Amino acid sequence: MITIKKKHNIQNPIFDELLKKYNNVVRYSYNRIIKDGITKLSDLEKYVKSNMNNIDCLDASWIKTAVKKSTEL
């Protein structure tokens, strides 16, 4: 089997916006785990959804994976 690697340039402003918001959710939820001691995923998701502004472009699956990523860190 031969593996072919191809570089791709994704210069999409929408993707950049989503990635930026995703990283903000990861950082915010990680800080809530450290400072407030919230460890349950569902409680942390509710807290993020209710308290964070400007994450309307992210759907529930993006927020859920961001919160899960922060608990793994």
N, CA, C, O and CB atoms as a CASP TS submission, in Angstrom:
PFRMAT TS
TARGET T0000
AUTHOR 0000-0000-0000
METHOD Language model
MODEL 1
PARENT N/A
ATOM      1  N   MET     1       0.841  -1.165   0.000  1.00  0.00           N
ATOM      2  CA  MET     1       0.000   0.000   0.000  1.00  0.00           C
ATOM      3  C   MET     1       0.897   1.242   0.000  1.00  0.00           C
ATOM      4  O   MET     1       1.900   1.295   0.711  1.00  0.00           O
ATOM      5  CB  MET     1      -0.963  -0.010   1.217  1.00  0.00           C
ATOM      6  N   ILE     2       0.530   2.207  -0.784  1.00  0.00           N
ATOM      7  CA  ILE     2       1.263   3.462  -0.880  1.00  0.00           C
ATOM      8  C   ILE     2       0.412   4.564  -0.249  1.00  0.00           C
ATOM      9  O   ILE     2      -0.775   4.697  -0.546  1.00  0.00           O
ATOM     10  CB  ILE     2       1.618   3.801  -2.367  1.00  0.00           C
ATOM     11  N   THR     3       1.034   5.339   0.616  1.00  0.00           N
ATOM     12  CA  THR     3       0.343   6.455   1.252  1.00  0.00           C
ATOM     13  C   THR     3       0.751   7.746   0.567  1.00  0.00           C
ATOM     14  O   THR     3       1.939   8.028   0.411  1.00  0.00           O
ATOM     15  CB  THR     3       0.653   6.516   2.771  1.00  0.00           C
ATOM     16  N   ILE     4      -0.207   8.501   0.172  1.00  0.00           N
ATOM     17  CA  ILE     4       0.052   9.791  -0.463  1.00  0.00           C
ATOM     18  C   ILE     4      -0.386  10.884   0.495  1.00  0.00           C
ATOM     19  O   ILE     4      -1.536  10.908   0.934  1.00  0.00           O
ATOM     20  CB  ILE     4      -0.688   9.915  -1.837  1.00  0.00           C
ATOM     21  N   LYS     5       0.523  11.784   0.817  1.00  0.00           N
ATOM     22  CA  LYS     5       0.209  12.888   1.706  1.00  0.00           C
ATOM     23  C   LYS     5       0.034  14.152   0.886  1.00  0.00           C
ATOM     24  O   LYS     5       0.837  14.463   0.006  1.00  0.00           O
ATOM     25  CB  LYS     5       1.307  13.073   2.772  1.00  0.00           C
ATOM     26  N   LYS     6      -1.000  14.849   1.185  1.00  0.00           N
ATOM     27  CA  LYS     6      -1.276  16.087   0.469  1.00  0.00           C
ATOM     28  C   LYS     6      -1.566  17.182   1.477  1.00  0.00           C
ATOM     29  O   LYS     6      -2.391  17.006   2.373  1.00  0.00           O
ATOM     30  CB  LYS     6      -2.459  15.915  -0.516  1.00  0.00           C
ATOM     31  N   LYS     7      -0.901  18.292   1.334  1.00  0.00           N
ATOM     32  CA  LYS     7      -1.173  19.427   2.199  1.00  0.00           C
ATOM     33  C   LYS     7      -2.395  20.159   1.676  1.00  0.00           C
ATOM     34  O   LYS     7      -2.617  20.251   0.469  1.00  0.00           O
ATOM     35  CB  LYS     7       0.048  20.374   2.280  1.00  0.00           C
ATOM     36  N   HIS     8      -3.167  20.668   2.590  1.00  0.00           N
ATOM     37  CA  HIS     8      -4.333  21.429   2.171  1.00  0.00           C
ATOM     38  C   HIS     8      -4.350  22.759   2.909  1.00  0.00           C
ATOM     39  O   HIS     8      -3.960  22.844   4.074  1.00  0.00           O
ATOM     40  CB  HIS     8      -5.637  20.636   2.430  1.00  0.00           C
ATOM     41  N   ASN     9      -4.791  23.755   2.240  1.00  0.00           N
ATOM     42  CA  ASN     9      -4.943  25.075   2.824  1.00  0.00           C
ATOM     43  C   ASN     9      -6.416  25.372   2.975  1.00  0.00           C
ATOM     44  O   ASN     9      -7.151  25.497   1.995  1.00  0.00           O
ATOM     45  CB  ASN     9      -4.246  26.153   1.967  1.00  0.00           C
ATOM     46  N   ILE    10      -6.823  25.481   4.199  1.00  0.00           N
ATOM     47  CA  ILE    10      -8.204  25.860   4.455  1.00  0.00           C
ATOM     48  C   ILE    10      -8.176  27.321   4.890  1.00  0.00           C
ATOM     49  O   ILE    10      -7.855  27.633   6.037  1.00  0.00           O
ATOM     50  CB  ILE    10      -8.882  24.931   5.546  1.00  0.00           C
ATOM     51  N   GLN    11      -8.504  28.179   3.996  1.00  0.00           N
ATOM     52  CA  GLN    11      -8.550  29.606   4.282  1.00  0.00           C
ATOM     53  C   GLN    11     -10.003  30.052   4.310  1.00  0.00           C
ATOM     54  O   GLN    11     -10.426  30.905   3.529  1.00  0.00           O
ATOM     55  CB  GLN    11      -7.739  30.418   3.232  1.00  0.00           C
ATOM     56  N   ASN    12     -10.741  29.469   5.209  1.00  0.00           N
ATOM     57  CA  ASN    12     -12.153  29.752   5.306  1.00  0.00           C
ATOM     58  C   ASN    12     -12.401  30.560   6.575  1.00  0.00           C
ATOM     59  O   ASN    12     -12.132  30.062   7.668  1.00  0.00           O
ATOM     60  CB  ASN    12     -12.986  28.446   5.299  1.00  0.00           C
ATOM     61  N   PRO    13     -12.900  31.783   6.471  1.00  0.00           N
ATOM     62  CA  PRO    13     -13.118  32.590   7.678  1.00  0.00           C
ATOM     63  C   PRO    13     -14.167  31.994   8.617  1.00  0.00           C
ATOM     64  O   PRO    13     -14.113  32.218   9.826  1.00  0.00           O
ATOM     65  CB  PRO    13     -13.536  33.989   7.286  1.00  0.00           C
ATOM     66  N   ILE    14     -15.103  31.250   8.077  1.00  0.00           N
ATOM     67  CA  ILE    14     -16.118  30.626   8.931  1.00  0.00           C
ATOM     68  C   ILE    14     -15.477  29.536   9.791  1.00  0.00           C
ATOM     69  O   ILE    14     -15.777  29.423  10.979  1.00  0.00           O
ATOM     70  CB  ILE    14     -17.270  30.032   8.072  1.00  0.00           C
ATOM     71  N   PHE    15     -14.601  28.743   9.195  1.00  0.00           N
ATOM     72  CA  PHE    15     -13.902  27.702   9.953  1.00  0.00           C
ATOM     73  C   PHE    15     -13.015  28.330  11.025  1.00  0.00           C
ATOM     74  O   PHE    15     -12.951  27.821  12.144  1.00  0.00           O
ATOM     75  CB  PHE    15     -13.059  26.816   9.011  1.00  0.00           C
ATOM     76  N   ASP    16     -12.336  29.415  10.705  1.00  0.00           N
ATOM     77  CA  ASP    16     -11.495  30.103  11.684  1.00  0.00           C
ATOM     78  C   ASP    16     -12.316  30.624  12.855  1.00  0.00           C
ATOM     79  O   ASP    16     -11.887  30.553  14.006  1.00  0.00           O
ATOM     80  CB  ASP    16     -10.745  31.253  11.023  1.00  0.00           C
ATOM     81  N   GLU    17     -13.494  31.146  12.553  1.00  0.00           N
ATOM     82  CA  GLU    17     -14.397  31.653  13.597  1.00  0.00           C
ATOM     83  C   GLU    17     -14.856  30.520  14.512  1.00  0.00           C
ATOM     84  O   GLU    17     -14.872  30.679  15.732  1.00  0.00           O
ATOM     85  CB  GLU    17     -15.621  32.353  12.964  1.00  0.00           C
ATOM     86  N   LEU    18     -15.228  29.382  13.934  1.00  0.00           N
ATOM     87  CA  LEU    18     -15.671  28.240  14.728  1.00  0.00           C
ATOM     88  C   LEU    18     -14.546  27.708  15.609  1.00  0.00           C
ATOM     89  O   LEU    18     -14.769  27.375  16.773  1.00  0.00           O
ATOM     90  CB  LEU    18     -16.189  27.131  13.816  1.00  0.00           C
ATOM     91  N   LEU    19     -13.357  27.630  15.063  1.00  0.00           N
ATOM     92  CA  LEU    19     -12.222  27.129  15.826  1.00  0.00           C
ATOM     93  C   LEU    19     -11.874  28.061  16.979  1.00  0.00           C
ATOM     94  O   LEU    19     -11.524  27.600  18.065  1.00  0.00           O
ATOM     95  CB  LEU    19     -11.014  26.948  14.918  1.00  0.00           C
ATOM     96  N   LYS    20     -11.966  29.355  16.753  1.00  0.00           N
ATOM     97  CA  LYS    20     -11.689  30.333  17.801  1.00  0.00           C
ATOM     98  C   LYS    20     -12.702  30.206  18.942  1.00  0.00           C
ATOM     99  O   LYS    20     -12.325  30.206  20.114  1.00  0.00           O
ATOM    100  CB  LYS    20     -11.712  31.761  17.223  1.00  0.00           C
ATOM    101  N   LYS    21     -13.979  30.098  18.598  1.00  0.00           N
ATOM    102  CA  LYS    21     -15.025  29.937  19.615  1.00  0.00           C
ATOM    103  C   LYS    21     -14.864  28.612  20.361  1.00  0.00           C
ATOM    104  O   LYS    21     -15.055  28.552  21.576  1.00  0.00           O
ATOM    105  CB  LYS    21     -16.421  30.011  18.966  1.00  0.00           C
ATOM    106  N   TYR    22     -14.512  27.556  19.632  1.00  0.00           N
ATOM    107  CA  TYR    22     -14.289  26.241  20.245  1.00  0.00           C
ATOM    108  C   TYR    22     -13.166  26.327  21.279  1.00  0.00           C
ATOM    109  O   TYR    22     -13.310  25.818  22.390  1.00  0.00           O
ATOM    110  CB  TYR    22     -13.945  25.181  19.163  1.00  0.00           C
ATOM    111  N   ASN    23     -12.068  26.959  20.927  1.00  0.00           N
ATOM    112  CA  ASN    23     -10.949  27.104  21.851  1.00  0.00           C
ATOM    113  C   ASN    23     -11.324  27.942  23.063  1.00  0.00           C
ATOM    114  O   ASN    23     -10.860  27.675  24.172  1.00  0.00           O
ATOM    115  CB  ASN    23      -9.761  27.725  21.141  1.00  0.00           C
ATOM    116  N   ASN    24     -12.165  28.961  22.861  1.00  0.00           N
ATOM    117  CA  ASN    24     -12.632  29.761  23.992  1.00  0.00           C
ATOM    118  C   ASN    24     -13.456  28.926  24.960  1.00  0.00           C
ATOM    119  O   ASN    24     -13.327  29.075  26.175  1.00  0.00           O
ATOM    120  CB  ASN    24     -13.453  30.948  23.499  1.00  0.00           C
ATOM    121  N   VAL    25     -14.298  28.052  24.433  1.00  0.00           N
ATOM    122  CA  VAL    25     -15.110  27.187  25.292  1.00  0.00           C
ATOM    123  C   VAL    25     -14.231  26.209  26.051  1.00  0.00           C
ATOM    124  O   VAL    25     -14.475  25.944  27.228  1.00  0.00           O
ATOM    125  CB  VAL    25     -16.154  26.425  24.463  1.00  0.00           C
ATOM    126  N   VAL    26     -13.209  25.667  25.393  1.00  0.00           N
ATOM    127  CA  VAL    26     -12.289  24.737  26.068  1.00  0.00           C
ATOM    128  C   VAL    26     -11.594  25.443  27.224  1.00  0.00           C
ATOM    129  O   VAL    26     -11.538  24.910  28.333  1.00  0.00           O
ATOM    130  CB  VAL    26     -11.239  24.175  25.071  1.00  0.00           C
ATOM    131  N   ARG    27     -11.065  26.634  26.974  1.00  0.00           N
ATOM    132  CA  ARG    27     -10.364  27.373  28.024  1.00  0.00           C
ATOM    133  C   ARG    27     -11.296  27.751  29.171  1.00  0.00           C
ATOM    134  O   ARG    27     -10.937  27.602  30.339  1.00  0.00           O
ATOM    135  CB  ARG    27      -9.724  28.627  27.443  1.00  0.00           C
ATOM    136  N   TYR    28     -12.490  28.239  28.844  1.00  0.00           N
ATOM    137  CA  TYR    28     -13.444  28.666  29.866  1.00  0.00           C
ATOM    138  C   TYR    28     -13.870  27.485  30.733  1.00  0.00           C
ATOM    139  O   TYR    28     -13.893  27.594  31.959  1.00  0.00           O
ATOM    140  CB  TYR    28     -14.676  29.320  29.215  1.00  0.00           C
ATOM    141  N   SER    29     -14.204  26.369  30.115  1.00  0.00           N
ATOM    142  CA  SER    29     -14.651  25.211  30.889  1.00  0.00           C
ATOM    143  C   SER    29     -13.499  24.614  31.703  1.00  0.00           C
ATOM    144  O   SER    29     -13.721  24.121  32.809  1.00  0.00           O
ATOM    145  CB  SER    29     -15.247  24.144  29.957  1.00  0.00           C
ATOM    146  N   TYR    30     -12.289  24.653  31.177  1.00  0.00           N
ATOM    147  CA  TYR    30     -11.135  24.179  31.948  1.00  0.00           C
ATOM    148  C   TYR    30     -10.943  25.041  33.198  1.00  0.00           C
ATOM    149  O   TYR    30     -10.679  24.521  34.282  1.00  0.00           O
ATOM    150  CB  TYR    30      -9.849  24.197  31.078  1.00  0.00           C
ATOM    151  N   ASN    31     -11.078  26.354  33.042  1.00  0.00           N
ATOM    152  CA  ASN    31     -10.949  27.245  34.192  1.00  0.00           C
ATOM    153  C   ASN    31     -12.057  27.018  35.205  1.00  0.00           C
ATOM    154  O   ASN    31     -11.826  27.146  36.407  1.00  0.00           O
ATOM    155  CB  ASN    31     -10.955  28.692  33.740  1.00  0.00           C
ATOM    156  N   ARG    32     -13.260  26.681  34.743  1.00  0.00           N
ATOM    157  CA  ARG    32     -14.350  26.390  35.677  1.00  0.00           C
ATOM    158  C   ARG    32     -14.073  25.103  36.447  1.00  0.00           C
ATOM    159  O   ARG    32     -14.443  24.992  37.615  1.00  0.00           O
ATOM    160  CB  ARG    32     -15.690  26.281  34.926  1.00  0.00           C
ATOM    161  N   ILE    33     -13.437  24.149  35.819  1.00  0.00           N
ATOM    162  CA  ILE    33     -13.077  22.911  36.518  1.00  0.00           C
ATOM    163  C   ILE    33     -12.060  23.204  37.602  1.00  0.00           C
ATOM    164  O   ILE    33     -12.178  22.708  38.722  1.00  0.00           O
ATOM    165  CB  ILE    33     -12.521  21.863  35.534  1.00  0.00           C
ATOM    166  N   ILE    34     -11.060  24.009  37.272  1.00  0.00           N
ATOM    167  CA  ILE    34      -9.995  24.317  38.225  1.00  0.00           C
ATOM    168  C   ILE    34     -10.490  25.224  39.350  1.00  0.00           C
ATOM    169  O   ILE    34     -10.260  24.940  40.526  1.00  0.00           O
ATOM    170  CB  ILE    34      -8.820  24.974  37.506  1.00  0.00           C
ATOM    171  N   LYS    35     -11.169  26.313  38.994  1.00  0.00           N
ATOM    172  CA  LYS    35     -11.554  27.309  40.000  1.00  0.00           C
ATOM    173  C   LYS    35     -12.805  26.924  40.776  1.00  0.00           C
ATOM    174  O   LYS    35     -12.822  27.025  42.002  1.00  0.00           O
ATOM    175  CB  LYS    35     -11.773  28.643  39.340  1.00  0.00           C
ATOM    176  N   ASP    36     -13.851  26.483  40.084  1.00  0.00           N
ATOM    177  CA  ASP    36     -15.134  26.214  40.738  1.00  0.00           C
ATOM    178  C   ASP    36     -15.313  24.758  41.142  1.00  0.00           C
ATOM    179  O   ASP    36     -16.196  24.449  41.942  1.00  0.00           O
ATOM    180  CB  ASP    36     -16.257  26.616  39.832  1.00  0.00           C
ATOM    181  N   GLY    37     -14.510  23.873  40.615  1.00  0.00           N
ATOM    182  CA  GLY    37     -14.600  22.464  40.980  1.00  0.00           C
ATOM    183  C   GLY    37     -15.764  21.720  40.353  1.00  0.00           C
ATOM    184  O   GLY    37     -16.189  20.689  40.875  1.00  0.00           O
ATOM    185  N   ILE    38     -16.283  22.219  39.249  1.00  0.00           N
ATOM    186  CA  ILE    38     -17.381  21.534  38.552  1.00  0.00           C
ATOM    187  C   ILE    38     -16.765  20.400  37.733  1.00  0.00           C
ATOM    188  O   ILE    38     -15.958  20.643  36.836  1.00  0.00           O
ATOM    189  CB  ILE    38     -18.203  22.532  37.629  1.00  0.00           C
ATOM    190  N   THR    39     -17.146  19.174  38.043  1.00  0.00           N
ATOM    191  CA  THR    39     -16.547  18.043  37.331  1.00  0.00           C
ATOM    192  C   THR    39     -17.553  17.256  36.498  1.00  0.00           C
ATOM    193  O   THR    39     -17.158  16.516  35.598  1.00  0.00           O
ATOM    194  CB  THR    39     -15.885  17.116  38.317  1.00  0.00           C
ATOM    195  N   LYS    40     -18.830  17.401  36.776  1.00  0.00           N
ATOM    196  CA  LYS    40     -19.843  16.664  36.032  1.00  0.00           C
ATOM    197  C   LYS    40     -20.044  17.329  34.671  1.00  0.00           C
ATOM    198  O   LYS    40     -20.242  18.542  34.594  1.00  0.00           O
ATOM    199  CB  LYS    40     -21.184  16.601  36.824  1.00  0.00           C
ATOM    200  N   LEU    41     -19.993  16.535  33.594  1.00  0.00           N
ATOM    201  CA  LEU    41     -20.055  17.075  32.237  1.00  0.00           C
ATOM    202  C   LEU    41     -21.353  17.827  31.959  1.00  0.00           C
ATOM    203  O   LEU    41     -21.328  18.901  31.357  1.00  0.00           O
ATOM    204  CB  LEU    41     -19.896  15.959  31.235  1.00  0.00           C
ATOM    205  N   SER    42     -22.470  17.284  32.386  1.00  0.00           N
ATOM    206  CA  SER    42     -23.754  17.940  32.093  1.00  0.00           C
ATOM    207  C   SER    42     -23.872  19.273  32.822  1.00  0.00           C
ATOM    208  O   SER    42     -24.391  20.238  32.261  1.00  0.00           O
ATOM    209  CB  SER    42     -24.926  17.026  32.484  1.00  0.00           C
ATOM    210  N   ASP    43     -23.399  19.340  34.058  1.00  0.00           N
ATOM    211  CA  ASP    43     -23.430  20.605  34.794  1.00  0.00           C
ATOM    212  C   ASP    43     -22.511  21.635  34.151  1.00  0.00           C
ATOM    213  O   ASP    43     -22.846  22.817  34.074  1.00  0.00           O
ATOM    214  CB  ASP    43     -23.029  20.384  36.255  1.00  0.00           C
ATOM    215  N   LEU    44     -21.368  21.185  33.698  1.00  0.00           N
ATOM    216  CA  LEU    44     -20.408  22.081  33.070  1.00  0.00           C
ATOM    217  C   LEU    44     -20.937  22.609  31.741  1.00  0.00           C
ATOM    218  O   LEU    44     -20.739  23.779  31.416  1.00  0.00           O
ATOM    219  CB  LEU    44     -19.076  21.368  32.860  1.00  0.00           C
ATOM    220  N   GLU    45     -21.608  21.753  30.972  1.00  0.00           N
ATOM    221  CA  GLU    45     -22.213  22.190  29.706  1.00  0.00           C
ATOM    222  C   GLU    45     -23.290  23.247  29.943  1.00  0.00           C
ATOM    223  O   GLU    45     -23.335  24.259  29.244  1.00  0.00           O
ATOM    224  CB  GLU    45     -22.814  20.989  28.956  1.00  0.00           C
ATOM    225  N   LYS    46     -24.157  23.010  30.930  1.00  0.00           N
ATOM    226  CA  LYS    46     -25.200  23.979  31.249  1.00  0.00           C
ATOM    227  C   LYS    46     -24.599  25.311  31.684  1.00  0.00           C
ATOM    228  O   LYS    46     -25.087  26.374  31.301  1.00  0.00           O
ATOM    229  CB  LYS    46     -26.116  23.434  32.343  1.00  0.00           C
ATOM    230  N   TYR    47     -23.550  25.249  32.480  1.00  0.00           N
ATOM    231  CA  TYR    47     -22.892  26.454  32.972  1.00  0.00           C
ATOM    232  C   TYR    47     -22.280  27.245  31.824  1.00  0.00           C
ATOM    233  O   TYR    47     -22.396  28.470  31.776  1.00  0.00           O
ATOM    234  CB  TYR    47     -21.816  26.096  33.999  1.00  0.00           C
ATOM    235  N   VAL    48     -21.634  26.551  30.907  1.00  0.00           N
ATOM    236  CA  VAL    48     -21.017  27.215  29.755  1.00  0.00           C
ATOM    237  C   VAL    48     -22.081  27.837  28.862  1.00  0.00           C
ATOM    238  O   VAL    48     -21.938  28.985  28.441  1.00  0.00           O
ATOM    239  CB  VAL    48     -20.164  26.222  28.948  1.00  0.00           C
ATOM    240  N   LYS    49     -23.143  27.096  28.569  1.00  0.00           N
ATOM    241  CA  LYS    49     -24.197  27.607  27.695  1.00  0.00           C
ATOM    242  C   LYS    49     -24.900  28.820  28.287  1.00  0.00           C
ATOM    243  O   LYS    49     -25.293  29.727  27.554  1.00  0.00           O
ATOM    244  CB  LYS    49     -25.209  26.519  27.414  1.00  0.00           C
ATOM    245  N   SER    50     -25.061  28.845  29.596  1.00  0.00           N
ATOM    246  CA  SER    50     -25.790  29.945  30.213  1.00  0.00           C
ATOM    247  C   SER    50     -24.915  31.176  30.459  1.00  0.00           C
ATOM    248  O   SER    50     -25.428  32.295  30.473  1.00  0.00           O
ATOM    249  CB  SER    50     -26.394  29.486  31.515  1.00  0.00           C
ATOM    250  N   ASN    51     -23.616  30.995  30.651  1.00  0.00           N
ATOM    251  CA  ASN    51     -22.768  32.121  31.045  1.00  0.00           C
ATOM    252  C   ASN    51     -21.876  32.679  29.945  1.00  0.00           C
ATOM    253  O   ASN    51     -21.443  33.827  30.044  1.00  0.00           O
ATOM    254  CB  ASN    51     -21.920  31.711  32.173  1.00  0.00           C
ATOM    255  N   MET    52     -21.590  31.921  28.916  1.00  0.00           N
ATOM    256  CA  MET    52     -20.711  32.426  27.865  1.00  0.00           C
ATOM    257  C   MET    52     -21.493  33.194  26.820  1.00  0.00           C
ATOM    258  O   MET    52     -22.590  32.794  26.429  1.00  0.00           O
ATOM    259  CB  MET    52     -19.950  31.283  27.209  1.00  0.00           C
ATOM    260  N   ASN    53     -20.921  34.296  26.373  1.00  0.00           N
ATOM    261  CA  ASN    53     -21.525  35.108  25.319  1.00  0.00           C
ATOM    262  C   ASN    53     -20.866  34.776  23.986  1.00  0.00           C
ATOM    263  O   ASN    53     -19.739  34.283  23.944  1.00  0.00           O
ATOM    264  CB  ASN    53     -21.391  36.623  25.635  1.00  0.00           C
ATOM    265  N   ASN    54     -21.574  35.049  22.913  1.00  0.00           N
ATOM    266  CA  ASN    54     -21.049  34.944  21.543  1.00  0.00           C
ATOM    267  C   ASN    54     -20.620  33.538  21.147  1.00  0.00           C
ATOM    268  O   ASN    54     -19.669  33.379  20.382  1.00  0.00           O
ATOM    269  CB  ASN    54     -19.885  35.867  21.381  1.00  0.00           C
ATOM    270  N   ILE    55     -21.291  32.534  21.646  1.00  0.00           N
ATOM    271  CA  ILE    55     -21.015  31.170  21.183  1.00  0.00           C
ATOM    272  C   ILE    55     -22.223  30.630  20.425  1.00  0.00           C
ATOM    273  O   ILE    55     -22.431  29.419  20.348  1.00  0.00           O
ATOM    274  CB  ILE    55     -20.662  30.240  22.378  1.00  0.00           C
ATOM    275  N   ASP    56     -23.008  31.534  19.871  1.00  0.00           N
ATOM    276  CA  ASP    56     -24.214  31.132  19.156  1.00  0.00           C
ATOM    277  C   ASP    56     -23.903  30.368  17.874  1.00  0.00           C
ATOM    278  O   ASP    56     -24.719  29.568  17.418  1.00  0.00           O
ATOM    279  CB  ASP    56     -25.050  32.347  18.833  1.00  0.00           C
ATOM    280  N   CYS    57     -22.729  30.607  17.286  1.00  0.00           N
ATOM    281  CA  CYS    57     -22.386  29.922  16.043  1.00  0.00           C
ATOM    282  C   CYS    57     -22.037  28.458  16.278  1.00  0.00           C
ATOM    283  O   CYS    57     -22.040  27.666  15.336  1.00  0.00           O
ATOM    284  CB  CYS    57     -21.224  30.624  15.362  1.00  0.00           C
ATOM    285  N   LEU    58     -21.736  28.084  17.529  1.00  0.00           N
ATOM    286  CA  LEU    58     -21.430  26.686  17.837  1.00  0.00           C
ATOM    287  C   LEU    58     -22.718  25.937  18.157  1.00  0.00           C
ATOM    288  O   LEU    58     -23.565  26.429  18.902  1.00  0.00           O
ATOM    289  CB  LEU    58     -20.434  26.585  19.022  1.00  0.00           C
ATOM    290  N   ASP    59     -22.855  24.749  17.589  1.00  0.00           N
ATOM    291  CA  ASP    59     -24.009  23.944  17.948  1.00  0.00           C
ATOM    292  C   ASP    59     -23.674  23.084  19.168  1.00  0.00           C
ATOM    293  O   ASP    59     -22.559  23.142  19.687  1.00  0.00           O
ATOM    294  CB  ASP    59     -24.452  23.061  16.758  1.00  0.00           C
ATOM    295  N   ALA    60     -24.623  22.305  19.612  1.00  0.00           N
ATOM    296  CA  ALA    60     -24.472  21.549  20.854  1.00  0.00           C
ATOM    297  C   ALA    60     -23.327  20.533  20.792  1.00  0.00           C
ATOM    298  O   ALA    60     -22.662  20.292  21.800  1.00  0.00           O
ATOM    299  CB  ALA    60     -25.768  20.835  21.177  1.00  0.00           C
ATOM    300  N   SER    61     -23.095  19.945  19.634  1.00  0.00           N
ATOM    301  CA  SER    61     -22.036  18.937  19.530  1.00  0.00           C
ATOM    302  C   SER    61     -20.657  19.563  19.685  1.00  0.00           C
ATOM    303  O   SER    61     -19.773  18.961  20.294  1.00  0.00           O
ATOM    304  CB  SER    61     -22.127  18.204  18.191  1.00  0.00           C
ATOM    305  N   TRP    62     -20.459  20.770  19.140  1.00  0.00           N
ATOM    306  CA  TRP    62     -19.172  21.463  19.306  1.00  0.00           C
ATOM    307  C   TRP    62     -18.937  21.797  20.774  1.00  0.00           C
ATOM    308  O   TRP    62     -17.829  21.625  21.283  1.00  0.00           O
ATOM    309  CB  TRP    62     -19.129  22.755  18.452  1.00  0.00           C
ATOM    310  N   ILE    63     -19.969  22.270  21.449  1.00  0.00           N
ATOM    311  CA  ILE    63     -19.833  22.635  22.862  1.00  0.00           C
ATOM    312  C   ILE    63     -19.560  21.395  23.704  1.00  0.00           C
ATOM    313  O   ILE    63     -18.732  21.421  24.614  1.00  0.00           O
ATOM    314  CB  ILE    63     -21.105  23.354  23.367  1.00  0.00           C
ATOM    315  N   LYS    64     -20.260  20.312  23.391  1.00  0.00           N
ATOM    316  CA  LYS    64     -20.070  19.072  24.145  1.00  0.00           C
ATOM    317  C   LYS    64     -18.647  18.537  23.991  1.00  0.00           C
ATOM    318  O   LYS    64     -18.036  18.120  24.975  1.00  0.00           O
ATOM    319  CB  LYS    64     -21.078  18.015  23.688  1.00  0.00           C
ATOM    320  N   THR    65     -18.120  18.543  22.783  1.00  0.00           N
ATOM    321  CA  THR    65     -16.754  18.056  22.585  1.00  0.00           C
ATOM    322  C   THR    65     -15.727  19.000  23.205  1.00  0.00           C
ATOM    323  O   THR    65     -14.682  18.547  23.671  1.00  0.00           O
ATOM    324  CB  THR    65     -16.465  17.880  21.094  1.00  0.00           C
ATOM    325  N   ALA    66     -16.005  20.296  23.219  1.00  0.00           N
ATOM    326  CA  ALA    66     -15.084  21.240  23.850  1.00  0.00           C
ATOM    327  C   ALA    66     -15.030  21.026  25.357  1.00  0.00           C
ATOM    328  O   ALA    66     -13.958  21.075  25.961  1.00  0.00           O
ATOM    329  CB  ALA    66     -15.497  22.682  23.538  1.00  0.00           C
ATOM    330  N   VAL    67     -16.187  20.790  25.959  1.00  0.00           N
ATOM    331  CA  VAL    67     -16.232  20.531  27.394  1.00  0.00           C
ATOM    332  C   VAL    67     -15.540  19.206  27.721  1.00  0.00           C
ATOM    333  O   VAL    67     -14.819  19.109  28.714  1.00  0.00           O
ATOM    334  CB  VAL    67     -17.692  20.513  27.892  1.00  0.00           C
ATOM    335  N   LYS    68     -15.757  18.200  26.895  1.00  0.00           N
ATOM    336  CA  LYS    68     -15.113  16.909  27.113  1.00  0.00           C
ATOM    337  C   LYS    68     -13.589  17.033  26.985  1.00  0.00           C
ATOM    338  O   LYS    68     -12.840  16.426  27.750  1.00  0.00           O
ATOM    339  CB  LYS    68     -15.652  15.868  26.113  1.00  0.00           C
ATOM    340  N   LYS    69     -13.149  17.825  26.010  1.00  0.00           N
ATOM    341  CA  LYS    69     -11.714  18.053  25.805  1.00  0.00           C
ATOM    342  C   LYS    69     -11.106  18.721  27.050  1.00  0.00           C
ATOM    343  O   LYS    69     -10.003  18.373  27.472  1.00  0.00           O
ATOM    344  CB  LYS    69     -11.473  18.935  24.538  1.00  0.00           C
ATOM    345  N   SER    70     -11.830  19.672  27.623  1.00  0.00           N
ATOM    346  CA  SER    70     -11.304  20.372  28.803  1.00  0.00           C
ATOM    347  C   SER    70     -11.197  19.437  30.002  1.00  0.00           C
ATOM    348  O   SER    70     -10.285  19.587  30.815  1.00  0.00           O
ATOM    349  CB  SER    70     -12.193  21.569  29.156  1.00  0.00           C
ATOM    350  N   THR    71     -12.103  18.483  30.126  1.00  0.00           N
ATOM    351  CA  THR    71     -11.999  17.527  31.231  1.00  0.00           C
ATOM    352  C   THR    71     -10.841  16.558  31.023  1.00  0.00           C
ATOM    353  O   THR    71     -10.267  16.056  31.989  1.00  0.00           O
ATOM    354  CB  THR    71     -13.304  16.751  31.385  1.00  0.00           C
ATOM    355  N   GLU    72     -10.499  16.296  29.763  1.00  0.00           N
ATOM    356  CA  GLU    72      -9.360  15.420  29.483  1.00  0.00           C
ATOM    357  C   GLU    72      -8.027  16.103  29.797  1.00  0.00           C
ATOM    358  O   GLU    72      -7.039  15.444  30.121  1.00  0.00           O
ATOM    359  CB  GLU    72      -9.385  14.980  28.021  1.00  0.00           C
ATOM    360  N   LEU    73      -8.018  17.423  29.697  1.00  0.00           N
ATOM    361  CA  LEU    73      -6.786  18.153  29.993  1.00  0.00           C
ATOM    362  C   LEU    73      -6.528  18.134  31.477  1.00  0.00           C
ATOM    363  O   LEU    73      -5.535  18.696  31.939  1.00  0.00           O
ATOM    364  CB  LEU    73      -6.860  19.600  29.482  1.00  0.00           C
TER
END
